[in-house]
Tab-separated table of C-alpha atoms in Angstrom:
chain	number	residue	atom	x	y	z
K	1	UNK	CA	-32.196	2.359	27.287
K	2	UNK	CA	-28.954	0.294	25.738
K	3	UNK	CA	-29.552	-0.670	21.794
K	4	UNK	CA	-30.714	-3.687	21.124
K	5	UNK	CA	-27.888	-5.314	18.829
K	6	UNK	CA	-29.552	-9.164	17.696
K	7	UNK	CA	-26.739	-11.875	17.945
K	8	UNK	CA	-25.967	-11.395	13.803
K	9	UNK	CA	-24.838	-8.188	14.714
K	10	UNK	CA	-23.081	-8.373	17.395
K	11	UNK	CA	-20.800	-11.180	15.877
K	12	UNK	CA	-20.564	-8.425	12.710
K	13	UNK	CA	-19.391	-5.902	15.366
K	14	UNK	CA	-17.145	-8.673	16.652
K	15	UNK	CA	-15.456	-9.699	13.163
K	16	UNK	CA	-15.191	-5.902	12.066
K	17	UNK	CA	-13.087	-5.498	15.185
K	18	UNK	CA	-10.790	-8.118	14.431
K	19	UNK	CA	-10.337	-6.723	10.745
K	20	UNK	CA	-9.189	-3.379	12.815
K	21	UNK	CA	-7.186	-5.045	14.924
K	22	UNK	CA	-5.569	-7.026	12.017
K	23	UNK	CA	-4.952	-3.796	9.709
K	24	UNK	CA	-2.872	-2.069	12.684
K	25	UNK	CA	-1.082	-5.172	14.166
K	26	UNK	CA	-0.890	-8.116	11.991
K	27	UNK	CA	-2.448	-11.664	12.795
K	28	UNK	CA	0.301	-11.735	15.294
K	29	UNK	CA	-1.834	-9.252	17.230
K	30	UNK	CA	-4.963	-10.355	16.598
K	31	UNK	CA	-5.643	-12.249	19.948
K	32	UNK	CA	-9.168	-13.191	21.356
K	33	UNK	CA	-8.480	-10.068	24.318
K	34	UNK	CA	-7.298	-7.285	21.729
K	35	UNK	CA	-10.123	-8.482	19.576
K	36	UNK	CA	-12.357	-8.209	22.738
K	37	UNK	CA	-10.413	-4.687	23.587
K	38	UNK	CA	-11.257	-2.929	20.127
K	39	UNK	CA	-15.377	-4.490	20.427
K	40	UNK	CA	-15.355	-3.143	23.459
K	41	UNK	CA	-16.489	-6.360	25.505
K	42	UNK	CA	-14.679	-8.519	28.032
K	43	UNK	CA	-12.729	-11.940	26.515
K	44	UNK	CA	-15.931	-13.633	28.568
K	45	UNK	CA	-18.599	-11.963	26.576
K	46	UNK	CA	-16.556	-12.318	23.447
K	47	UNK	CA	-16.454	-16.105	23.828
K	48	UNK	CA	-20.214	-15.700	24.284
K	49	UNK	CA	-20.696	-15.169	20.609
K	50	UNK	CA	-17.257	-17.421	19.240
K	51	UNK	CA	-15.894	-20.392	20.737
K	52	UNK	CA	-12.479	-19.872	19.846
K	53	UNK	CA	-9.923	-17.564	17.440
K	54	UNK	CA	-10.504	-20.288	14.883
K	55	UNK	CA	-14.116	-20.051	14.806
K	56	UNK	CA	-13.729	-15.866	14.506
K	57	UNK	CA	-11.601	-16.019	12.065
K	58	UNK	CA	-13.170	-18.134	9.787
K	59	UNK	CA	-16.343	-16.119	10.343
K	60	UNK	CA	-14.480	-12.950	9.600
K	61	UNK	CA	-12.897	-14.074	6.372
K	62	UNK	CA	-16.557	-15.307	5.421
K	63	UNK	CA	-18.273	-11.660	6.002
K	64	UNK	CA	-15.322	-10.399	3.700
K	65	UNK	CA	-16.423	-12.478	0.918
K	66	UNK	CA	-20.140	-11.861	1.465
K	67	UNK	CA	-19.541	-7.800	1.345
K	68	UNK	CA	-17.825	-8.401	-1.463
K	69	UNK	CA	-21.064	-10.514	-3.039
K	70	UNK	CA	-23.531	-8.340	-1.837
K	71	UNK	CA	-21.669	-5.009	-3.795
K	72	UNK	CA	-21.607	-7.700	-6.907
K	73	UNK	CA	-24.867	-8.238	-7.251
K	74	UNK	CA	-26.247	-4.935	-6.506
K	75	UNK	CA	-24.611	-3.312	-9.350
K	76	UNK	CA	-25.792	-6.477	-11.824
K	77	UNK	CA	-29.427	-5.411	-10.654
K	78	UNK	CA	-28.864	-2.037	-12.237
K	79	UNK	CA	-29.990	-0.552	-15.618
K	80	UNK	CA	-26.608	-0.406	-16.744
K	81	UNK	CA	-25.470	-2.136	-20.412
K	82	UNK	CA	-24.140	-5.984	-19.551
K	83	UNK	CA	-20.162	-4.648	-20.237
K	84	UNK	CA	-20.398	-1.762	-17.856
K	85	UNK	CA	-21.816	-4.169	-15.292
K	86	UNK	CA	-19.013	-6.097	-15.814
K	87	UNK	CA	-16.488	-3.137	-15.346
K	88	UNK	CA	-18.011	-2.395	-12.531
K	89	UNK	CA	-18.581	-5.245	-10.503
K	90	UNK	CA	-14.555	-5.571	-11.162
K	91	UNK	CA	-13.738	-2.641	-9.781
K	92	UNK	CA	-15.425	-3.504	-6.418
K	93	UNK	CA	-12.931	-6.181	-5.994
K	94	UNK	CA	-9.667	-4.116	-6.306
K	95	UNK	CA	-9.380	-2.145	-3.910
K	96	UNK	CA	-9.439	1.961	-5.131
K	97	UNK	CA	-10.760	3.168	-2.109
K	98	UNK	CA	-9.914	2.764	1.672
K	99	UNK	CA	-12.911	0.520	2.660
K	100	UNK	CA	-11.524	-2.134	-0.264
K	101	UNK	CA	-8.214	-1.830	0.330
K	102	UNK	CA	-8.967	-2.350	4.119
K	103	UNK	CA	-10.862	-5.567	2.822
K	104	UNK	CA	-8.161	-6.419	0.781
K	105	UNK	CA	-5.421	-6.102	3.452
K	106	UNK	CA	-7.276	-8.168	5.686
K	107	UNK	CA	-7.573	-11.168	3.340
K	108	UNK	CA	-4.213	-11.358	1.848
K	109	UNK	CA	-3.404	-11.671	5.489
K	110	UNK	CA	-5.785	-14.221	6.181
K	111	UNK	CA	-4.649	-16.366	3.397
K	112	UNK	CA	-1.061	-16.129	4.190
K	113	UNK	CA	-2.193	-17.410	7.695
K	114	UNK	CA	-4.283	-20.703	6.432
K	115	UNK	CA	-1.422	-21.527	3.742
K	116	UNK	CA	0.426	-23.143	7.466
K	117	UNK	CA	-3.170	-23.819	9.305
K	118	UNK	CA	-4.387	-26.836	7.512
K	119	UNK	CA	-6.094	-28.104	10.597
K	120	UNK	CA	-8.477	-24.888	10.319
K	121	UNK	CA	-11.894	-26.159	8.991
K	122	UNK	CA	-13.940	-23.998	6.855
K	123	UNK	CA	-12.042	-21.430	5.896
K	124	UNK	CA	-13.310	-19.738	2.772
K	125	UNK	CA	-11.765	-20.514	-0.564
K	126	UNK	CA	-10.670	-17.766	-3.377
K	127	UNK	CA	-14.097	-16.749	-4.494
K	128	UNK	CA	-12.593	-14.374	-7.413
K	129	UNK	CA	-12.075	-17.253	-9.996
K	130	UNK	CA	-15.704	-18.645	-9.755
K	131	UNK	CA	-17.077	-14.771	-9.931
K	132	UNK	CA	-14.927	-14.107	-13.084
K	133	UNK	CA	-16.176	-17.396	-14.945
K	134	UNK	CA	-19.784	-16.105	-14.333
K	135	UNK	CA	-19.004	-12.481	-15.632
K	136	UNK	CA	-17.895	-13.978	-18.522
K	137	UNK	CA	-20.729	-16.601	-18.809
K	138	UNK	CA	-22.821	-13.303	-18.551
K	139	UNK	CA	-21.287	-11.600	-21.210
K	140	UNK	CA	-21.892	-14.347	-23.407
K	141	UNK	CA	-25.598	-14.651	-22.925
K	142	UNK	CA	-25.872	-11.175	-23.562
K	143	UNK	CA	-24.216	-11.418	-26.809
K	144	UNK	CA	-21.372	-9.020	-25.789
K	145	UNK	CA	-18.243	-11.103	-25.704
K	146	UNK	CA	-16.401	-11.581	-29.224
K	147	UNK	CA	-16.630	-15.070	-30.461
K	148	UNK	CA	-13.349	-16.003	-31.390
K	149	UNK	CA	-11.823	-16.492	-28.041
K	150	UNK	CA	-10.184	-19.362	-26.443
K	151	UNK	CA	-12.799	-18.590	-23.147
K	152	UNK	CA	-10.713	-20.813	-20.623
K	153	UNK	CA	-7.632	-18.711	-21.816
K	154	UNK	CA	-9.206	-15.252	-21.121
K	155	UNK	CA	-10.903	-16.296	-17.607
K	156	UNK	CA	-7.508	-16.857	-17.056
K	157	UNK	CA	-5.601	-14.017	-17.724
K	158	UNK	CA	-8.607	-11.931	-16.160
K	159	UNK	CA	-8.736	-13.715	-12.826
K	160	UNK	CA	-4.774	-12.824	-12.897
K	161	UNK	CA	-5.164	-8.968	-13.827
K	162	UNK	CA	-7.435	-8.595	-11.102
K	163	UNK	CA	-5.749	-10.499	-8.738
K	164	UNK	CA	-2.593	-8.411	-9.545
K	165	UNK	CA	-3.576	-5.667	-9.730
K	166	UNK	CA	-5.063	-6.140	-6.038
K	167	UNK	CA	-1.809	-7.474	-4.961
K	168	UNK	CA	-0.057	-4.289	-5.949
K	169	UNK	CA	-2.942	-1.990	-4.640
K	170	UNK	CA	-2.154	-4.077	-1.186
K	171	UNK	CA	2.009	-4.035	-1.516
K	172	UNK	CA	2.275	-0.303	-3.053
K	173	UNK	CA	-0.922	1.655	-1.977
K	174	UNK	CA	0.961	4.869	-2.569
K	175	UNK	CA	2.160	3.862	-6.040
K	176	UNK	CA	-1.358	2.338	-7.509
K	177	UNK	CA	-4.144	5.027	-8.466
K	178	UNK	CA	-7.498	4.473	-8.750
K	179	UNK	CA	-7.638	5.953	-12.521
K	180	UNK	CA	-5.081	3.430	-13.312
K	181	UNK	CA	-6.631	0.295	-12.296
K	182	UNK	CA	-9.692	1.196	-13.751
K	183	UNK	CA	-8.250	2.058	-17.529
K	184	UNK	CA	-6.386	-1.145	-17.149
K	185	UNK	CA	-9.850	-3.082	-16.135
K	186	UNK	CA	-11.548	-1.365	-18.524
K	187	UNK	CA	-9.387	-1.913	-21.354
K	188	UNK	CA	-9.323	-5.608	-20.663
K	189	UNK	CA	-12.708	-6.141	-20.535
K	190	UNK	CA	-13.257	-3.884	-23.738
K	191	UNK	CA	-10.902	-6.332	-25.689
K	192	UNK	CA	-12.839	-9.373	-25.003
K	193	UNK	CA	-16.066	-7.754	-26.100
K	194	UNK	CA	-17.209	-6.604	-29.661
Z	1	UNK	CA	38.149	-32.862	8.110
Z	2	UNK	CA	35.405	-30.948	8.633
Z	3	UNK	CA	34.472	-29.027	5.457
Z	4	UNK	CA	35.171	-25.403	5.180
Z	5	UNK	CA	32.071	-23.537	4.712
Z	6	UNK	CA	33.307	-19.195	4.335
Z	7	UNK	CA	31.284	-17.118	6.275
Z	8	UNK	CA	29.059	-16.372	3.221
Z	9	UNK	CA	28.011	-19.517	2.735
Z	10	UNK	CA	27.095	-20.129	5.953
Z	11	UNK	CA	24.579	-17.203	5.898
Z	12	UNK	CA	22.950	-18.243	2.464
Z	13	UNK	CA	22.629	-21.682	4.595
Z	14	UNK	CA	20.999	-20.291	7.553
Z	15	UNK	CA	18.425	-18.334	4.977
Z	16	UNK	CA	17.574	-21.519	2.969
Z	17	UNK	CA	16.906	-23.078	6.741
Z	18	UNK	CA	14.572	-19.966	7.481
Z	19	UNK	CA	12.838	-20.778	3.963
Z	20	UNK	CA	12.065	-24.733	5.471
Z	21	UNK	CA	10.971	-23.582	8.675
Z	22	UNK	CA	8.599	-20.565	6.832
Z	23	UNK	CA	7.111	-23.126	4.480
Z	24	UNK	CA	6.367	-25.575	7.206
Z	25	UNK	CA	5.508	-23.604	10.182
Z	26	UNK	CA	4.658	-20.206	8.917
Z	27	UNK	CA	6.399	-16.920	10.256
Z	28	UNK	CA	5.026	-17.752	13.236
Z	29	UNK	CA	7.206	-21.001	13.589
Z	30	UNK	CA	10.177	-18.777	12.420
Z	31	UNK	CA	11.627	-18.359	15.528
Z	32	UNK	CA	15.979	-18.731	16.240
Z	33	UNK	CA	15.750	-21.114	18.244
Z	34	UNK	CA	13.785	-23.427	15.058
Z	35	UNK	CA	15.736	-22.114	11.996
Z	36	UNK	CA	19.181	-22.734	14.171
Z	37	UNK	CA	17.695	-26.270	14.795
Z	38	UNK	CA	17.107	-26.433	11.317
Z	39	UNK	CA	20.406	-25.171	10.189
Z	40	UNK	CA	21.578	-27.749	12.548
Z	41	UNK	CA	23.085	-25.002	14.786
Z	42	UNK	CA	23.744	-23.382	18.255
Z	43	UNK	CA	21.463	-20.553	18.678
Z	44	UNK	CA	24.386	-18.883	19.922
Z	45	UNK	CA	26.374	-19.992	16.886
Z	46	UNK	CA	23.460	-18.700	14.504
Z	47	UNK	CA	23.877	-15.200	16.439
Z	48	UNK	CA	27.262	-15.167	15.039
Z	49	UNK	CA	26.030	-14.445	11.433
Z	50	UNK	CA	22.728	-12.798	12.131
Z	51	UNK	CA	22.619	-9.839	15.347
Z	52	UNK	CA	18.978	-11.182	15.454
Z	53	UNK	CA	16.096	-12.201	13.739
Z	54	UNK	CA	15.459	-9.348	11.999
Z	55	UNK	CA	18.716	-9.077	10.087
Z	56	UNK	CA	18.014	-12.640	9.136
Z	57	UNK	CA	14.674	-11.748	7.869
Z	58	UNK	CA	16.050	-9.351	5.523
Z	59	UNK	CA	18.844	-10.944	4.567
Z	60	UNK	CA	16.728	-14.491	3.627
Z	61	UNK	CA	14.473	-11.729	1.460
Z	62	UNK	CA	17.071	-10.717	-0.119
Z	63	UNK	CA	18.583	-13.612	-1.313
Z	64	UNK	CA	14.866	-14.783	-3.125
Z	65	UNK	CA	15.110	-11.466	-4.859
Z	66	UNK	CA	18.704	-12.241	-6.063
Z	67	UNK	CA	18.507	-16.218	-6.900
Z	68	UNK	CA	15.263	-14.891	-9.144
Z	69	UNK	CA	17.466	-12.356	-10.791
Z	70	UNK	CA	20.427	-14.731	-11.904
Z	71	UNK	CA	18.609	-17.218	-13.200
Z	72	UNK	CA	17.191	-14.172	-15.394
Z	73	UNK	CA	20.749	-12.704	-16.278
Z	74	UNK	CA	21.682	-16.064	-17.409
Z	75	UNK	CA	18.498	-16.966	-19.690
Z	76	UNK	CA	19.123	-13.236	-21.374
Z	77	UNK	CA	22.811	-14.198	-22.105
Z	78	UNK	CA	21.407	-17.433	-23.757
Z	79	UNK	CA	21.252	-17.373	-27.752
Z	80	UNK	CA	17.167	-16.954	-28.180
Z	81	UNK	CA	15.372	-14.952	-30.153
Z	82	UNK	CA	14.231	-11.465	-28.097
Z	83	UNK	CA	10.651	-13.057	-27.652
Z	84	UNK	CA	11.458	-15.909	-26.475
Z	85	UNK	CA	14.373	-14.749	-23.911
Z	86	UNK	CA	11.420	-12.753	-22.313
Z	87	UNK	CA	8.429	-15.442	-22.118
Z	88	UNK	CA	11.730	-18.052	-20.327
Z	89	UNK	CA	12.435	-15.005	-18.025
Z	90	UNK	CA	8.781	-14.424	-17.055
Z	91	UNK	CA	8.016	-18.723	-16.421
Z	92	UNK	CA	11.007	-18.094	-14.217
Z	93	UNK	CA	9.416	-16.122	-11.997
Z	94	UNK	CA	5.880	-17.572	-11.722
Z	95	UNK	CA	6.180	-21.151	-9.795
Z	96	UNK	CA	5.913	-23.546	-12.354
Z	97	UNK	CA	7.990	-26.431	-10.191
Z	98	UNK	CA	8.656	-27.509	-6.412
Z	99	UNK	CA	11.543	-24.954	-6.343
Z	100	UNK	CA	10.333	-21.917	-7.726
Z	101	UNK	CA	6.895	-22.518	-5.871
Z	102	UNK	CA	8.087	-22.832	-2.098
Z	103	UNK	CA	10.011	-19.325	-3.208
Z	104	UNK	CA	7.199	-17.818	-3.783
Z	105	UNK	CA	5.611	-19.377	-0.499
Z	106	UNK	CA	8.723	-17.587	1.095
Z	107	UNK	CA	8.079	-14.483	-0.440
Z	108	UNK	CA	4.470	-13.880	-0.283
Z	109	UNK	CA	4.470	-14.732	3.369
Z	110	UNK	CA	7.151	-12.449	4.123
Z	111	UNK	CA	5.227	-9.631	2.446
Z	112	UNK	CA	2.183	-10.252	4.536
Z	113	UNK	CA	4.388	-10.143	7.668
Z	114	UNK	CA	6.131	-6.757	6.569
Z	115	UNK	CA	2.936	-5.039	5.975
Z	116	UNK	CA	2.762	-4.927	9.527
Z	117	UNK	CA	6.899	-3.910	10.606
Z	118	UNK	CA	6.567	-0.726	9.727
Z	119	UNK	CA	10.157	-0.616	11.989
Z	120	UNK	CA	12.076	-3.086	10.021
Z	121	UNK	CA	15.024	-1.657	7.515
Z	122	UNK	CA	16.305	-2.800	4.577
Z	123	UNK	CA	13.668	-5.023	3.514
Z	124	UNK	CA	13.337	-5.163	-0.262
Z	125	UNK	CA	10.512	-3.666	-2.103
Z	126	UNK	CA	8.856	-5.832	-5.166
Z	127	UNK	CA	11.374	-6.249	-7.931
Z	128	UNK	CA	8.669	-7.344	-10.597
Z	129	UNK	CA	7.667	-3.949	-12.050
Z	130	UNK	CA	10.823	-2.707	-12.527
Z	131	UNK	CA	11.948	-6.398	-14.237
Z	132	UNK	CA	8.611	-6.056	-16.475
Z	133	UNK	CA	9.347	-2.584	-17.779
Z	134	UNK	CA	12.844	-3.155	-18.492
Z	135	UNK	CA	11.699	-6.620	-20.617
Z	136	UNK	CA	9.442	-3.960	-22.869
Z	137	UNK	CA	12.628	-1.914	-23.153
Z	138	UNK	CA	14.318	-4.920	-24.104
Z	139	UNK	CA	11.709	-5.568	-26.927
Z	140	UNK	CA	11.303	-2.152	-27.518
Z	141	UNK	CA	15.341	-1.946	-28.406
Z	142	UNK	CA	15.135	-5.201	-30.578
Z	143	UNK	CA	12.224	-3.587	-32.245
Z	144	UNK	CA	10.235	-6.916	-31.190
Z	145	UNK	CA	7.386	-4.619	-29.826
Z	146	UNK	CA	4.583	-3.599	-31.310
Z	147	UNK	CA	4.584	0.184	-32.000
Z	148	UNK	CA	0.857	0.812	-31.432
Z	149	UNK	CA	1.212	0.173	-28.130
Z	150	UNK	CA	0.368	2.319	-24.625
Z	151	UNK	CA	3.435	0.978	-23.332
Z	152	UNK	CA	2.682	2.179	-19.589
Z	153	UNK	CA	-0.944	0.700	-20.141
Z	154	UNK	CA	0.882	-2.648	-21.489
Z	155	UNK	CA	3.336	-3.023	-18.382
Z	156	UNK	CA	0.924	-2.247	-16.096
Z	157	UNK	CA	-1.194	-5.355	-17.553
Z	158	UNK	CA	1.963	-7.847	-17.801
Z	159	UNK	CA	3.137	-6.940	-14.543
Z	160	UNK	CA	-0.548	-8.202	-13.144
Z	161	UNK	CA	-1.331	-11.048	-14.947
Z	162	UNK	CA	2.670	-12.197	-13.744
Z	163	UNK	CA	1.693	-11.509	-9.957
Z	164	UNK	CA	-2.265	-12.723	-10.477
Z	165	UNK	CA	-0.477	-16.128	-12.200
Z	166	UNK	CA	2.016	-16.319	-8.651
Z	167	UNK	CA	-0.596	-15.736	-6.899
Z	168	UNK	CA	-2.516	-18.107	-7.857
Z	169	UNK	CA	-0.178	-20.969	-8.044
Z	170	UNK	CA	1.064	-20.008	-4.445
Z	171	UNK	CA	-3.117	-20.202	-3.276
Z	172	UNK	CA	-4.136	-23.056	-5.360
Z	173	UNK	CA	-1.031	-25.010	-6.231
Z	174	UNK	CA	-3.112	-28.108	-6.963
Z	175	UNK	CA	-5.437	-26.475	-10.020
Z	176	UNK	CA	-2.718	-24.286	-11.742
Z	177	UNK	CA	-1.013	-26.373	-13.938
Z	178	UNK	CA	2.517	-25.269	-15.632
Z	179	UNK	CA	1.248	-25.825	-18.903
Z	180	UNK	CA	-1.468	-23.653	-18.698
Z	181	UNK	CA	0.844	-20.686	-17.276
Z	182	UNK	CA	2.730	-21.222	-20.185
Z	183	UNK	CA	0.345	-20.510	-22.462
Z	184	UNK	CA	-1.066	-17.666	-20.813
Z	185	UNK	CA	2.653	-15.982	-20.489
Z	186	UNK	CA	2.807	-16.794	-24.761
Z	187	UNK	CA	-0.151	-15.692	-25.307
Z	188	UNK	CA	0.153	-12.429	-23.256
Z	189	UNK	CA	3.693	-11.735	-24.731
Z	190	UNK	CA	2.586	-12.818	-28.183
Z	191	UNK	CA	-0.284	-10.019	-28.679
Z	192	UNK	CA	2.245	-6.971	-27.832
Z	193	UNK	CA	4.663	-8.485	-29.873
Z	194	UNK	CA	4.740	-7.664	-33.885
């Protein structure tokens, strides 16, 4: 009897094939029948479940971000004090292991696509700055964050570190270790807090 | 008379066409036949100063890389206190104007299209780091720095928040303001300095 794969997953299954094909061959490879190739189905079935490479790839960049989300907000359910939380949720945005940096790889190269697509509707925005605003929002209702700083200034130059640092994990994998980025995260977030 | 443009010239030329075509069209647009027609060339004559594309590629890499790095020479042979030579070396990096900006376009969607040329040569690596730890040596020498410092720690952290501010101003070119990069570079500079 074949597996029963709902329409949700199969367009998962779809989208996680175009992040492989993407990873190994750039978005200059990522056409609608390699796409189709590395899912497994014909272009005819693929169109089945997206109209188009537009409509994919928006939904693909989407899923990235919602991964991303759902990782979040596990960890801020756990018993864990409110700066740890912090730390960690962090740290599941930079990518220190292959899954992340696989994430990571795909959506720098989805955003330097869209910079010269500006017909493509929908396309997901930089979620990072939002998430890093609320982290610190967080911190301050849990009386963690020191008082004294300028809190516009610090969202700032947080947003950048981890936006950095994920740059350089995606330009110089080899170079960037895992302990690294996380003493760097975790003495920026320590300085912020009492 | 026609003016007479050395062969030199010519190539810088053809590199600042590739860097119109790239911001307009993407590397996807950046084919000979458009950057000779925006160098206002033969593609035959462009073939005369580039074998093919990807010489031209490297070569218009290059050249950000090198435009970035004299405008730094000059601002460190400039009569400023040691501080202040590095914060005007840093804002010259991050796109604070039109010019500075579309390099960065240039150079962050090259790196998203070498990720995946694993058979291209010569292409440059990311100058930053190196520039960021010889600016602490720099302060370090004029015995600007602050001695408590883990130095390593402290240009791994400058070296992000540079990238994170490019980054961001290259993504969301509307909401990043100069002024506010500005601050965040004198701020960040300030609190490692004595």
């Amino acid at each position: 009897m074949p597996k029963i794969v709902n329409h949700e997953e199969r367009r998962e299954q779809i989208a996680e094939a175009m992040w492989r094909v993407i990873l190994e061959k750039g978005m200059e490879g990522a056409t609608v029948r390699n796409i189709a190739g590395e899912a497994g189905l014909s272009t005819g079935a693929l169109r089945h479940y997206f109209k188009d490479q537009d409509e994919l790839l928006v939904y693909a960049m989407r899923l990235v971000n919602e991964r991303v989300e759902k990782r979040a907000l596990k960890i801020l359910q756990e018993g864990l004090p409110p700066k740890e939380k912090v730390i960690r949720v962090l740290l599941e945005i930079v990518p220190v292991d292959e899954e992340r940096r696989a994430e990571m790889d795909v959506w720098f190269t989805f955003q330097a696509h869209i910079r010269h697509r500006k017909d493509l509707e929908g396309a997901p925005g930089h979620a990072l700055r939002g998430a890093v605003s609320k982290l610190l929002g967080f911190l301050t209702y849990e009386e963690v964050l020191r008082e004294d700083l300028d809190i516009g200034l610090e969202a700032e130059r947080l947003y950048s570190i981890i936006d950095g640092l994920a740059l350089h994990a995606f330009l110089e994998p080899e170079r960037l270790e895992a302990g690294k980025v996380e003493m760097l995260i975790r003495d920026s977030v320590g300085r912020i807090c009492r």
